Amino acid sequence: MAIKDYEFWFIVGTQHLYGEEIFADINSHAQDMCDEWSKKLPCKVVAKPCVKTSSEILNVIEQANNTPNCAGIITWMHTFSPSKMWISGLNALNKPYLHVNTQYNRDIPWDSIDMDFMNLNQSAHGDREHGYIHARMRKKVKVIAGYWKDEQFQNKMGIWMRAAIGASESRKLRVLRISDNMRNVAVTDGDKIEAQIKLGWQVDHYGVGDIIKYVNAVTDDEIDAQMQVYKNNYEFDTDNIDSVRYQAREEVAIKKFLDENGFGAFHTNFEDLQELRQLPGLAAQDLMRQGYGFGAEGDWKVAAMVRLMKIMTEGKKDAKGTSMLEDYTYNFVKGKEGILEAHMLEICPSIADGPISIKCQPLSMGDREDPARLVFTSKEGKGIATSLIDLGNRFRLIINDVDCKKVEKPMPKLPVATNFWTPQPDLYTGAEAWILAGGAHHTAFTYDLTAEQMGDWAAMMGIEAVYIDKDTKIRDLKRDLMLGEVFYR
Ligand code: MN
């Protein structure tokens, strides 16, 4: 399902105390707001008739629960709506929940204001009654206060919506494991059953032989068609066309396997290629460009996160890209500190800046033919690097704000795609915090989501989020980690 196919339901609370005649006004206000939001936000917002009783609230929330393309509810108390009425509905709610504290009119009408106006427009206190009940019930809720037409308010709503869609898509995600994790590596492994319980991911293993059957079945015509896609998107900087054609063969095969089985993400493992002639490099990169998630060396968590983050950014204006990356090597020159990000092959070309060339070089690890791969450098600007780790009793999502920069010089001898960034608050604190929190060397990276957004997603999934940003101090971070240890027991 694409982002535009999702909708959110706007459920406006009131009560019978003020007389029936106000309901038409409330519903018309709600409709105006939904019309405006549907124009400005990533998804449609649907106004439901205002709710006045416990049974109406339960009824609309049960409908929301059972409507697959409803990605969450948005509540607002136009008037005072006694919150005991909301208990049964909120108990039943199993979708993301946003409470907007706003009001229809921006200005207080100083000259004409009377008690009728006060009674009809009292979200300032109605929304406080509503806040109490979600606090009392420990509901996972996002609260946004402000005027509904303000850009800042709408931006916040849009941010939450994309996180809610990530939550919805998370519960449907299937991840294909081609082979297992790289032998002896700890951080890329984890509890797949817990991932399914908590995050909804169905993580399934297939043997490399299952993929090889598909690889062998690819026809020359299919390879020709795939080569045309490469020619349209990339510059050829290799004479080894046979190698590129083999990547095309692998891509066609893996894509078919993913689509036939409903997988949105996959990983490979260079240690276990069996009769595959090359590690999928260009193939994995071009699949990521199309929106599939990918993780290397058996990293199913990164594969899943890259997929979700790609969905969450779908259709975003001026999107700059999302990819798996790996922290490789440091630059410790004062004032130019940063981490060179790369992988042995598999970085998504969506993050590229400038030309993207296909090169064919030996792989320093593994024992196969020289694989074709895309080589490029990445865009400047703000991004987030995330790592989902399994702590045994819980998942922790670590989110680091990073500043991506141009590399000082070309790197003619480095035949892989790269990014270069300085983690916030600075390389030293950022790296210390990341390592203390247990963050992996692999990350799911994007320019197009914010730390808050990934934190909203983590909250919706009920997992711990740890932020590393401009405000991070090691002492505070350690306390946050200790608090998480208690809270997520
Ligand atoms: Mn790796």
CSV table of C-alpha atoms and ligand atoms in Angstrom, one decimal:
chain,number,residue,atom,x,y,z
A,1,MET,CA,0.0,0.0,0.0
A,2,ALA,CA,1.4,3.4,-0.9
A,3,ILE,CA,1.4,6.3,1.5
A,4,LYS,CA,-1.4,8.1,-0.4
A,5,ASP,CA,-3.7,5.1,0.1
A,6,TYR,CA,-3.6,5.5,3.9
A,7,GLU,CA,-6.0,7.8,5.8
A,8,PHE,CA,-6.3,9.0,9.3
A,9,TRP,CA,-9.6,9.5,11.2
A,10,PHE,CA,-10.4,12.7,12.9
A,11,ILE,CA,-12.5,12.0,16.0
A,12,VAL,CA,-13.9,15.2,17.7
A,13,GLY,CA,-15.2,15.0,21.2
A,14,THR,CA,-18.1,16.9,22.7
A,15,GLN,CA,-21.1,16.1,24.8
A,16,HIS,CA,-24.9,16.7,25.0
A,17,LEU,CA,-24.7,19.4,27.7
A,18,TYR,CA,-24.6,22.3,25.3
A,19,GLY,CA,-27.7,21.4,23.2
A,20,GLU,CA,-28.0,19.5,19.9
A,21,GLU,CA,-27.7,22.6,17.7
A,22,ILE,CA,-23.9,22.8,18.2
A,23,PHE,CA,-23.2,19.5,16.6
A,24,ALA,CA,-23.7,20.7,13.1
A,25,ASP,CA,-21.2,23.5,13.8
A,26,ILE,CA,-18.7,21.1,15.2
A,27,ASN,CA,-19.0,18.7,12.3
A,28,SER,CA,-18.6,21.6,9.8
A,29,HIS,CA,-15.5,22.9,11.6
A,30,ALA,CA,-14.0,19.3,11.6
A,31,GLN,CA,-14.7,19.0,7.9
A,32,ASP,CA,-13.0,22.4,7.1
A,33,MET,CA,-9.9,21.2,9.1
A,34,CYS,CA,-9.8,17.8,7.4
A,35,ASP,CA,-10.1,19.5,3.9
A,36,GLU,CA,-7.2,21.8,4.8
A,37,TRP,CA,-5.1,18.9,6.2
A,38,SER,CA,-5.8,16.6,3.4
A,39,LYS,CA,-4.5,19.2,1.0
A,40,LYS,CA,-1.3,19.9,2.9
A,41,LEU,CA,-0.4,16.6,4.6
A,42,PRO,CA,1.0,13.3,3.2
A,43,CYS,CA,-2.4,11.5,3.7
A,44,LYS,CA,-6.1,12.1,3.7
A,45,VAL,CA,-7.7,13.0,7.0
A,46,VAL,CA,-11.3,11.9,7.3
A,47,ALA,CA,-13.8,13.8,9.6
A,48,LYS,CA,-16.0,11.4,11.6
A,49,PRO,CA,-19.2,12.7,13.1
A,50,CYS,CA,-18.5,14.2,16.5
A,51,VAL,CA,-18.8,11.8,19.4
A,52,LYS,CA,-21.0,12.4,22.5
A,53,THR,CA,-21.3,9.1,24.3
A,54,SER,CA,-19.2,6.2,25.4
A,55,SER,CA,-20.8,3.8,22.9
A,56,GLU,CA,-20.2,6.2,20.0
A,57,ILE,CA,-16.6,6.5,20.9
A,58,LEU,CA,-16.1,2.7,21.2
A,59,ASN,CA,-17.9,2.2,18.0
A,60,VAL,CA,-15.8,4.6,15.9
A,61,ILE,CA,-12.6,3.3,17.5
A,62,GLU,CA,-13.5,-0.3,16.8
A,63,GLN,CA,-14.2,0.7,13.2
A,64,ALA,CA,-10.8,2.4,13.0
A,65,ASN,CA,-9.1,-0.7,14.3
A,66,ASN,CA,-10.8,-2.8,11.7
A,67,THR,CA,-10.2,-0.5,8.7
A,68,PRO,CA,-6.9,-1.6,7.1
A,69,ASN,CA,-6.1,1.7,5.4
A,70,CYS,CA,-6.8,3.7,8.5
A,71,ALA,CA,-3.3,4.3,9.9
A,72,GLY,CA,-4.3,6.0,13.1
A,73,ILE,CA,-6.8,8.3,14.9
A,74,ILE,CA,-6.5,12.0,15.6
A,75,THR,CA,-8.6,13.3,18.5
A,76,TRP,CA,-9.6,16.8,19.5
A,77,MET,CA,-12.0,18.1,22.1
A,78,HIS,CA,-14.0,20.9,20.5
A,79,THR,CA,-15.9,21.4,23.7
A,80,PHE,CA,-15.5,19.7,27.1
A,81,SER,CA,-15.9,15.9,26.5
A,82,PRO,CA,-16.0,14.1,29.8
A,83,SER,CA,-13.2,11.6,29.7
A,84,LYS,CA,-14.8,8.6,31.4
A,85,MET,CA,-16.7,8.3,28.1
A,86,TRP,CA,-13.4,7.7,26.4
A,87,ILE,CA,-12.2,4.8,28.6
A,88,SER,CA,-13.8,1.9,26.8
A,89,GLY,CA,-12.8,3.3,23.4
A,90,LEU,CA,-9.2,4.0,24.3
A,91,ASN,CA,-9.0,0.6,25.9
A,92,ALA,CA,-9.9,-1.0,22.6
A,93,LEU,CA,-7.7,1.3,20.5
A,94,ASN,CA,-4.8,-0.6,18.7
A,95,LYS,CA,-3.7,2.1,16.2
A,96,PRO,CA,-1.4,5.1,16.5
A,97,TYR,CA,-3.0,7.9,18.4
A,98,LEU,CA,-2.5,11.7,18.0
A,99,HIS,CA,-4.2,14.2,20.2
A,100,VAL,CA,-4.3,17.7,18.7
A,101,ASN,CA,-4.8,20.6,21.1
A,102,THR,CA,-6.1,23.3,18.7
A,103,GLN,CA,-9.2,25.4,18.1
A,104,TYR,CA,-11.2,26.4,15.1
A,105,ASN,CA,-10.8,30.1,15.5
A,106,ARG,CA,-7.3,31.6,15.7
A,107,ASP,CA,-8.3,34.9,17.4
A,108,ILE,CA,-10.4,35.5,20.4
A,109,PRO,CA,-13.2,37.7,19.0
A,110,TRP,CA,-12.8,40.4,21.6
A,111,ASP,CA,-15.8,42.5,20.5
A,112,SER,CA,-18.4,39.8,20.2
A,113,ILE,CA,-17.3,37.1,22.6
A,114,ASP,CA,-20.1,35.9,24.9
A,115,MET,CA,-20.8,32.8,26.9
A,116,ASP,CA,-22.3,30.9,23.9
A,117,PHE,CA,-19.0,31.4,22.1
A,118,MET,CA,-17.1,30.3,25.2
A,119,ASN,CA,-19.1,27.1,25.5
A,120,LEU,CA,-18.7,26.1,21.9
A,121,ASN,CA,-14.9,26.8,21.7
A,122,GLN,CA,-13.3,25.5,24.8
A,123,SER,CA,-10.7,23.0,23.7
A,124,ALA,CA,-8.2,24.8,25.9
A,125,HIS,CA,-9.8,23.0,28.8
A,126,GLY,CA,-11.6,20.2,27.0
A,127,ASP,CA,-8.2,18.9,25.7
A,128,ARG,CA,-6.8,19.0,29.2
A,129,GLU,CA,-9.6,16.7,30.4
A,130,HIS,CA,-8.7,14.4,27.5
A,131,GLY,CA,-5.0,14.6,28.3
A,132,TYR,CA,-5.7,13.4,31.8
A,133,ILE,CA,-7.4,10.2,30.6
A,134,HIS,CA,-4.6,9.2,28.2
A,135,ALA,CA,-2.0,9.9,31.0
A,136,ARG,CA,-4.1,8.0,33.5
A,137,MET,CA,-4.4,5.1,31.1
A,138,ARG,CA,-0.7,5.2,30.1
A,139,LYS,CA,-1.7,5.4,26.4
A,140,LYS,CA,1.0,5.8,23.8
A,141,VAL,CA,-0.1,9.2,22.4
A,142,LYS,CA,1.5,12.1,20.6
A,143,VAL,CA,0.3,15.5,21.6
A,144,ILE,CA,0.6,18.5,19.2
A,145,ALA,CA,-0.6,22.0,20.4
A,146,GLY,CA,-1.1,24.9,18.1
A,147,TYR,CA,-3.3,26.6,15.5
A,148,TRP,CA,-4.5,24.0,12.9
A,149,LYS,CA,-3.6,26.2,9.9
A,150,ASP,CA,-0.1,27.0,11.0
A,151,GLU,CA,2.7,25.5,8.9
A,152,GLN,CA,4.6,24.4,12.0
A,153,PHE,CA,1.6,22.6,13.4
A,154,GLN,CA,0.9,20.9,10.1
A,155,ASN,CA,4.5,19.9,9.7
A,156,LYS,CA,4.4,18.2,13.1
A,157,MET,CA,1.2,16.4,12.1
A,158,GLY,CA,2.9,15.2,8.9
A,159,ILE,CA,5.9,14.0,10.8
A,160,TRP,CA,3.7,11.9,13.1
A,161,MET,CA,1.7,10.6,10.1
A,162,ARG,CA,4.7,9.2,8.4
A,163,ALA,CA,5.8,7.5,11.7
A,164,ALA,CA,2.3,6.0,12.0
A,165,ILE,CA,2.5,4.6,8.5
A,166,GLY,CA,5.9,3.1,9.4
A,167,ALA,CA,4.1,1.4,12.4
A,168,SER,CA,1.4,0.1,10.1
A,169,GLU,CA,3.9,-1.2,7.5
A,170,SER,CA,6.1,-2.7,10.2
A,171,ARG,CA,3.2,-5.0,11.1
A,172,LYS,CA,3.1,-6.3,7.5
A,173,LEU,CA,6.8,-6.6,6.8
A,174,ARG,CA,8.3,-9.8,5.6
A,175,VAL,CA,12.1,-10.0,5.5
A,176,LEU,CA,14.0,-12.6,3.4
A,177,ARG,CA,17.1,-14.0,4.9
A,178,ILE,CA,19.3,-15.5,2.2
A,179,SER,CA,21.5,-17.6,4.4
A,180,ASP,CA,22.2,-16.7,8.1
A,181,ASN,CA,24.2,-14.1,9.9
A,182,MET,CA,28.0,-13.7,9.4
A,183,ARG,CA,29.6,-16.3,11.6
A,184,ASN,CA,30.5,-15.0,15.1
A,185,VAL,CA,29.1,-11.5,14.6
A,186,ALA,CA,26.9,-10.5,17.6
A,187,VAL,CA,25.3,-7.1,16.9
A,188,THR,CA,23.6,-8.0,13.6
A,189,ASP,CA,21.9,-11.0,15.2
A,190,GLY,CA,18.9,-11.0,17.5
A,191,ASP,CA,15.6,-12.5,18.5
A,192,LYS,CA,13.4,-12.9,15.4
A,193,ILE,CA,10.4,-14.1,17.4
A,194,GLU,CA,10.5,-11.0,19.7
A,195,ALA,CA,10.9,-8.9,16.5
A,196,GLN,CA,7.7,-10.4,15.2
A,197,ILE,CA,5.8,-10.0,18.5
A,198,LYS,CA,7.0,-6.4,19.1
A,199,LEU,CA,7.5,-5.0,15.5
A,200,GLY,CA,5.4,-7.4,13.4
A,201,TRP,CA,8.3,-8.5,11.2
A,202,GLN,CA,8.1,-12.0,9.7
A,203,VAL,CA,11.8,-12.9,9.2
A,204,ASP,CA,12.2,-16.0,7.1
A,205,HIS,CA,15.2,-17.9,6.1
A,206,TYR,CA,15.8,-19.5,2.7
A,207,GLY,CA,18.9,-21.4,1.6
A,208,VAL,CA,21.1,-19.9,-1.0
A,209,GLY,CA,20.1,-22.9,-3.2
A,210,ASP,CA,16.5,-21.6,-3.4
A,211,ILE,CA,17.8,-18.3,-4.9
A,212,ILE,CA,20.3,-20.1,-7.2
A,213,LYS,CA,17.3,-21.9,-8.8
A,214,TYR,CA,15.9,-18.5,-9.7
A,215,VAL,CA,19.2,-17.2,-10.8
A,216,ASN,CA,19.7,-20.1,-13.2
A,217,ALA,CA,16.2,-19.6,-14.6
A,218,VAL,CA,16.7,-16.0,-15.7
A,219,THR,CA,16.6,-15.6,-19.5
A,220,ASP,CA,18.8,-13.5,-21.7
A,221,ASP,CA,15.9,-11.3,-22.5
A,222,GLU,CA,15.4,-10.5,-18.9
A,223,ILE,CA,19.1,-9.7,-18.5
A,224,ASP,CA,18.9,-7.4,-21.6
A,225,ALA,CA,16.0,-5.6,-20.1
A,226,GLN,CA,17.8,-5.1,-16.8
A,227,MET,CA,20.9,-3.9,-18.6
A,228,GLN,CA,18.8,-1.2,-20.2
A,229,VAL,CA,17.7,-0.1,-16.7
A,230,TYR,CA,21.4,0.2,-15.7
A,231,LYS,CA,22.2,2.1,-18.9
A,232,ASN,CA,19.3,4.5,-18.1
A,233,ASN,CA,20.4,5.2,-14.5
A,234,TYR,CA,24.2,4.8,-14.4
A,235,GLU,CA,27.4,5.4,-16.3
A,236,PHE,CA,29.4,2.3,-17.3
A,237,ASP,CA,33.0,2.6,-16.1
A,238,THR,CA,34.0,-1.0,-16.8
A,239,ASP,CA,34.7,-3.3,-19.8
A,240,ASN,CA,33.7,-6.3,-17.8
A,241,ILE,CA,30.2,-6.4,-19.2
A,242,ASP,CA,29.9,-10.1,-18.3
A,243,SER,CA,30.2,-9.2,-14.7
A,244,VAL,CA,27.5,-6.5,-15.0
A,245,ARG,CA,25.3,-9.0,-16.8
A,246,TYR,CA,25.7,-11.5,-14.0
A,247,GLN,CA,24.6,-8.8,-11.5
A,248,ALA,CA,21.6,-8.2,-13.7
A,249,ARG,CA,20.8,-11.9,-13.6
A,250,GLU,CA,21.0,-11.9,-9.8
A,251,GLU,CA,18.8,-8.8,-9.5
A,252,VAL,CA,16.1,-10.3,-11.7
A,253,ALA,CA,16.2,-13.5,-9.7
A,254,ILE,CA,16.1,-11.9,-6.3
A,255,LYS,CA,13.4,-9.4,-7.3
A,256,LYS,CA,11.2,-12.3,-8.6
A,257,PHE,CA,11.8,-14.2,-5.3
A,258,LEU,CA,11.0,-11.1,-3.2
A,259,ASP,CA,7.8,-10.3,-5.1
A,260,GLU,CA,6.4,-13.8,-5.4
A,261,ASN,CA,6.7,-14.3,-1.7
A,262,GLY,CA,5.7,-10.8,-0.5
A,263,PHE,CA,9.1,-9.8,0.9
A,264,GLY,CA,9.9,-6.1,1.3
A,265,ALA,CA,13.5,-6.5,2.4
A,266,PHE,CA,16.4,-9.0,2.2
A,267,HIS,CA,19.9,-9.7,3.3
A,268,THR,CA,22.8,-11.7,1.8
A,269,ASN,CA,25.9,-13.1,3.4
A,270,PHE,CA,29.2,-13.1,1.5
A,271,GLU,CA,30.4,-16.1,3.6
A,272,ASP,CA,27.7,-18.3,2.1
A,273,LEU,CA,27.3,-17.9,-1.7
A,274,GLN,CA,27.4,-21.5,-2.7
A,275,GLU,CA,27.4,-21.6,-6.5
A,276,LEU,CA,26.7,-17.9,-6.9
A,277,ARG,CA,29.5,-16.5,-9.0
A,278,GLN,CA,29.4,-13.0,-7.4
A,279,LEU,CA,28.2,-11.4,-4.2
A,280,PRO,CA,25.1,-9.3,-5.2
A,281,GLY,CA,26.5,-5.7,-5.3
A,282,LEU,CA,25.0,-3.7,-8.1
A,283,ALA,CA,22.0,-6.0,-7.9
A,284,ALA,CA,21.4,-5.2,-4.2
A,285,GLN,CA,22.1,-1.5,-4.8
A,286,ASP,CA,19.6,-1.2,-7.7
A,287,LEU,CA,17.0,-3.1,-5.6
A,288,MET,CA,17.4,-0.6,-2.8
A,289,ARG,CA,16.9,2.2,-5.3
A,290,GLN,CA,13.4,0.7,-6.1
A,291,GLY,CA,12.5,0.7,-2.4
A,292,TYR,CA,13.5,-2.8,-1.1
A,293,GLY,CA,15.2,-2.9,2.2
A,294,PHE,CA,18.7,-4.4,2.3
A,295,GLY,CA,21.2,-5.5,5.0
A,296,ALA,CA,24.6,-7.1,4.5
A,297,GLU,CA,26.1,-10.1,6.2
A,298,GLY,CA,22.8,-11.4,7.5
A,299,ASP,CA,21.7,-8.1,9.0
A,300,TRP,CA,18.0,-8.6,8.9
A,301,LYS,CA,17.3,-5.7,11.3
A,302,VAL,CA,19.0,-3.2,9.1
A,303,ALA,CA,17.2,-4.7,6.0
A,304,ALA,CA,13.9,-4.2,7.7
A,305,MET,CA,14.7,-0.7,9.0
A,306,VAL,CA,15.9,0.5,5.5
A,307,ARG,CA,12.6,-0.8,4.1
A,308,LEU,CA,10.5,0.9,6.7
A,309,MET,CA,12.4,4.2,6.4
A,310,LYS,CA,12.0,4.1,2.6
A,311,ILE,CA,8.3,3.7,2.9
A,312,MET,CA,8.0,6.4,5.5
A,313,THR,CA,9.7,8.9,3.2
A,314,GLU,CA,7.7,7.9,0.1
A,315,GLY,CA,6.5,10.8,-1.9
A,316,LYS,CA,8.3,13.3,0.3
A,317,LYS,CA,9.1,16.5,-1.6
A,318,ASP,CA,12.9,16.9,-2.4
A,319,ALA,CA,13.7,13.6,-0.8
A,320,LYS,CA,17.5,13.0,-0.7
A,321,GLY,CA,17.7,9.3,0.0
A,322,THR,CA,17.8,6.3,2.4
A,323,SER,CA,20.4,3.5,2.6
A,324,MET,CA,22.2,1.0,4.6
A,325,LEU,CA,25.7,2.3,5.6
A,326,GLU,CA,28.6,1.2,7.6
A,327,ASP,CA,30.9,3.2,9.8
A,328,TYR,CA,34.3,2.4,8.2
A,329,THR,CA,37.1,4.7,9.0
A,330,TYR,CA,37.7,8.0,10.9
A,331,ASN,CA,39.2,11.4,10.0
A,332,PHE,CA,40.7,12.8,13.2
A,333,VAL,CA,42.1,16.0,11.6
A,334,LYS,CA,41.0,18.9,13.9
A,335,GLY,CA,38.1,20.8,12.6
A,336,LYS,CA,37.5,18.2,9.8
A,337,GLU,CA,36.5,15.2,12.0
A,338,GLY,CA,34.2,12.7,10.6
A,339,ILE,CA,33.4,9.1,9.7
A,340,LEU,CA,33.8,7.7,6.2
A,341,GLU,CA,30.8,5.6,5.6
A,342,ALA,CA,30.8,2.8,3.0
A,343,HIS,CA,30.3,-0.9,2.6
A,344,MET,CA,32.1,-3.5,0.6
A,345,LEU,CA,29.5,-2.9,-2.1
A,346,GLU,CA,25.9,-2.3,-1.1
A,347,ILE,CA,25.0,1.4,-0.7
A,348,CYS,CA,21.7,2.7,-2.2
A,349,PRO,CA,22.2,5.1,-5.1
A,350,SER,CA,19.3,7.2,-3.8
A,351,ILE,CA,21.8,9.1,-1.5
A,352,ALA,CA,24.2,9.8,-4.4
A,353,ASP,CA,25.3,13.3,-5.4
A,354,GLY,CA,26.5,13.6,-9.0
A,355,PRO,CA,27.4,10.8,-11.3
A,356,ILE,CA,26.9,7.2,-10.4
A,357,SER,CA,29.3,4.8,-12.2
A,358,ILE,CA,29.4,1.1,-12.5
A,359,LYS,CA,32.8,-0.3,-11.8
A,360,CYS,CA,34.1,-3.8,-11.6
A,361,GLN,CA,36.8,-4.6,-9.0
A,362,PRO,CA,38.1,-7.5,-7.0
A,363,LEU,CA,36.4,-7.9,-3.6
A,364,SER,CA,38.9,-8.0,-0.8
A,365,MET,CA,36.8,-10.4,1.1
A,366,GLY,CA,35.3,-13.6,-0.2
A,367,ASP,CA,36.5,-15.9,-2.9
A,368,ARG,CA,34.3,-15.0,-6.0
A,369,GLU,CA,34.5,-13.2,-9.3
A,370,ASP,CA,35.0,-9.4,-9.3
A,371,PRO,CA,31.5,-8.1,-8.7
A,372,ALA,CA,30.1,-5.0,-10.5
A,373,ARG,CA,29.0,-2.2,-8.1
A,374,LEU,CA,27.8,1.4,-8.2
A,375,VAL,CA,30.4,4.0,-7.1
A,376,PHE,CA,29.5,7.5,-6.0
A,377,THR,CA,29.7,10.0,-3.2
A,378,SER,CA,26.7,11.3,-1.3
A,379,LYS,CA,24.8,14.5,-0.7
A,380,GLU,CA,25.6,17.1,1.9
A,381,GLY,CA,23.1,17.9,4.6
A,382,LYS,CA,21.5,16.7,7.8
A,383,GLY,CA,20.6,13.1,8.2
A,384,ILE,CA,19.9,10.5,10.8
A,385,ALA,CA,21.8,7.2,11.4
A,386,THR,CA,19.9,4.6,13.2
A,387,SER,CA,20.7,1.2,14.7
A,388,LEU,CA,18.2,-1.3,16.2
A,389,ILE,CA,19.9,-3.6,18.7
A,390,ASP,CA,18.6,-6.6,20.7
A,391,LEU,CA,19.5,-6.3,24.4
A,392,GLY,CA,18.1,-9.6,25.3
A,393,ASN,CA,15.1,-8.3,27.2
A,394,ARG,CA,14.2,-5.5,24.7
A,395,PHE,CA,15.0,-3.8,21.4
A,396,ARG,CA,16.7,-0.4,21.5
A,397,LEU,CA,16.7,2.0,18.6
A,398,ILE,CA,19.7,4.4,18.7
A,399,ILE,CA,19.2,7.5,16.6
A,400,ASN,CA,22.1,9.9,15.9
A,401,ASP,CA,21.8,13.2,14.1
A,402,VAL,CA,24.6,13.5,11.6
A,403,ASP,CA,25.9,16.2,9.3
A,404,CYS,CA,26.9,14.8,5.9
A,405,LYS,CA,29.7,16.6,4.1
A,406,LYS,CA,31.6,16.5,0.9
A,407,VAL,CA,34.9,14.6,1.1
A,408,GLU,CA,37.9,16.8,0.8
A,409,LYS,CA,39.4,15.1,-2.2
A,410,PRO,CA,38.4,12.4,-4.7
A,411,MET,CA,39.3,8.9,-3.7
A,412,PRO,CA,40.4,7.4,-7.0
A,413,LYS,CA,41.6,4.1,-5.5
A,414,LEU,CA,38.4,3.4,-3.5
A,415,PRO,CA,36.0,1.5,-5.7
A,416,VAL,CA,32.9,1.8,-3.5
A,417,ALA,CA,30.1,4.3,-2.8
A,418,THR,CA,30.7,6.5,0.3
A,419,ASN,CA,29.1,9.0,2.5
A,420,PHE,CA,31.1,11.2,5.0
A,421,TRP,CA,29.5,12.6,8.1
A,422,THR,CA,30.2,14.2,11.5
A,423,PRO,CA,27.9,12.8,14.2
A,424,GLN,CA,26.4,15.3,16.5
A,425,PRO,CA,27.2,16.8,19.0
A,426,ASP,CA,30.8,16.1,17.7
A,427,LEU,CA,32.8,13.1,16.5
A,428,TYR,CA,34.2,12.3,19.9
A,429,THR,CA,31.0,12.6,22.0
A,430,GLY,CA,28.9,11.1,19.2
A,431,ALA,CA,31.2,8.0,18.9
A,432,GLU,CA,31.4,7.5,22.7
A,433,ALA,CA,27.7,7.8,23.1
A,434,TRP,CA,27.0,5.4,20.1
A,435,ILE,CA,29.4,2.8,21.5
A,436,LEU,CA,28.1,3.1,25.1
A,437,ALA,CA,24.5,2.6,23.8
A,438,GLY,CA,25.6,-0.5,21.9
A,439,GLY,CA,25.0,0.9,18.4
A,440,ALA,CA,26.1,-1.3,15.5
A,441,HIS,CA,28.6,-0.6,12.7
A,442,HIS,CA,25.8,-1.0,10.2
A,443,THR,CA,23.2,1.7,10.2
A,444,ALA,CA,19.9,2.5,8.5
A,445,PHE,CA,20.5,6.0,7.3
A,446,THR,CA,18.2,8.7,5.8
A,447,TYR,CA,18.3,12.4,4.9
A,448,ASP,CA,14.5,12.5,4.9
A,449,LEU,CA,13.3,11.6,8.4
A,450,THR,CA,14.0,13.3,11.8
A,451,ALA,CA,15.1,11.8,15.0
A,452,GLU,CA,11.7,12.8,16.5
A,453,GLN,CA,10.0,10.8,13.8
A,454,MET,CA,11.9,7.7,14.4
A,455,GLY,CA,11.4,8.2,18.1
A,456,ASP,CA,7.6,8.5,17.4
A,457,TRP,CA,7.8,5.2,15.5
A,458,ALA,CA,9.7,3.5,18.3
A,459,ALA,CA,7.1,4.7,20.8
A,460,MET,CA,4.3,3.3,18.7
A,461,MET,CA,6.1,0.0,18.6
A,462,GLY,CA,6.7,0.1,22.3
A,463,ILE,CA,10.5,-0.1,22.1
A,464,GLU,CA,13.3,2.1,23.7
A,465,ALA,CA,14.7,5.0,21.7
A,466,VAL,CA,18.0,6.6,22.6
A,467,TYR,CA,18.9,10.0,21.0
A,468,ILE,CA,22.3,11.2,20.3
A,469,ASP,CA,22.2,14.8,19.1
A,470,LYS,CA,23.4,18.4,19.7
A,471,ASP,CA,22.3,18.2,23.3
A,472,THR,CA,23.9,14.9,24.2
A,473,LYS,CA,26.3,14.8,27.2
A,474,ILE,CA,27.8,11.5,28.2
A,475,ARG,CA,26.7,11.8,31.8
A,476,ASP,CA,23.0,12.4,30.7
A,477,LEU,CA,23.2,9.6,28.2
A,478,LYS,CA,24.4,7.1,30.8
A,479,ARG,CA,21.4,8.1,33.0
A,480,ASP,CA,19.0,7.7,30.1
A,481,LEU,CA,20.4,4.2,29.5
A,482,MET,CA,20.0,3.3,33.2
A,483,LEU,CA,16.4,4.6,33.1
A,484,GLY,CA,15.7,2.5,30.1
A,485,GLU,CA,17.0,-0.5,32.0
A,486,VAL,CA,14.4,0.1,34.7
A,487,PHE,CA,11.5,1.1,32.4
A,488,TYR,CA,11.8,-1.7,29.9
A,489,ARG,CA,12.2,-4.4,32.5
B,1,MN,MN,29.2,-4.9,7.0
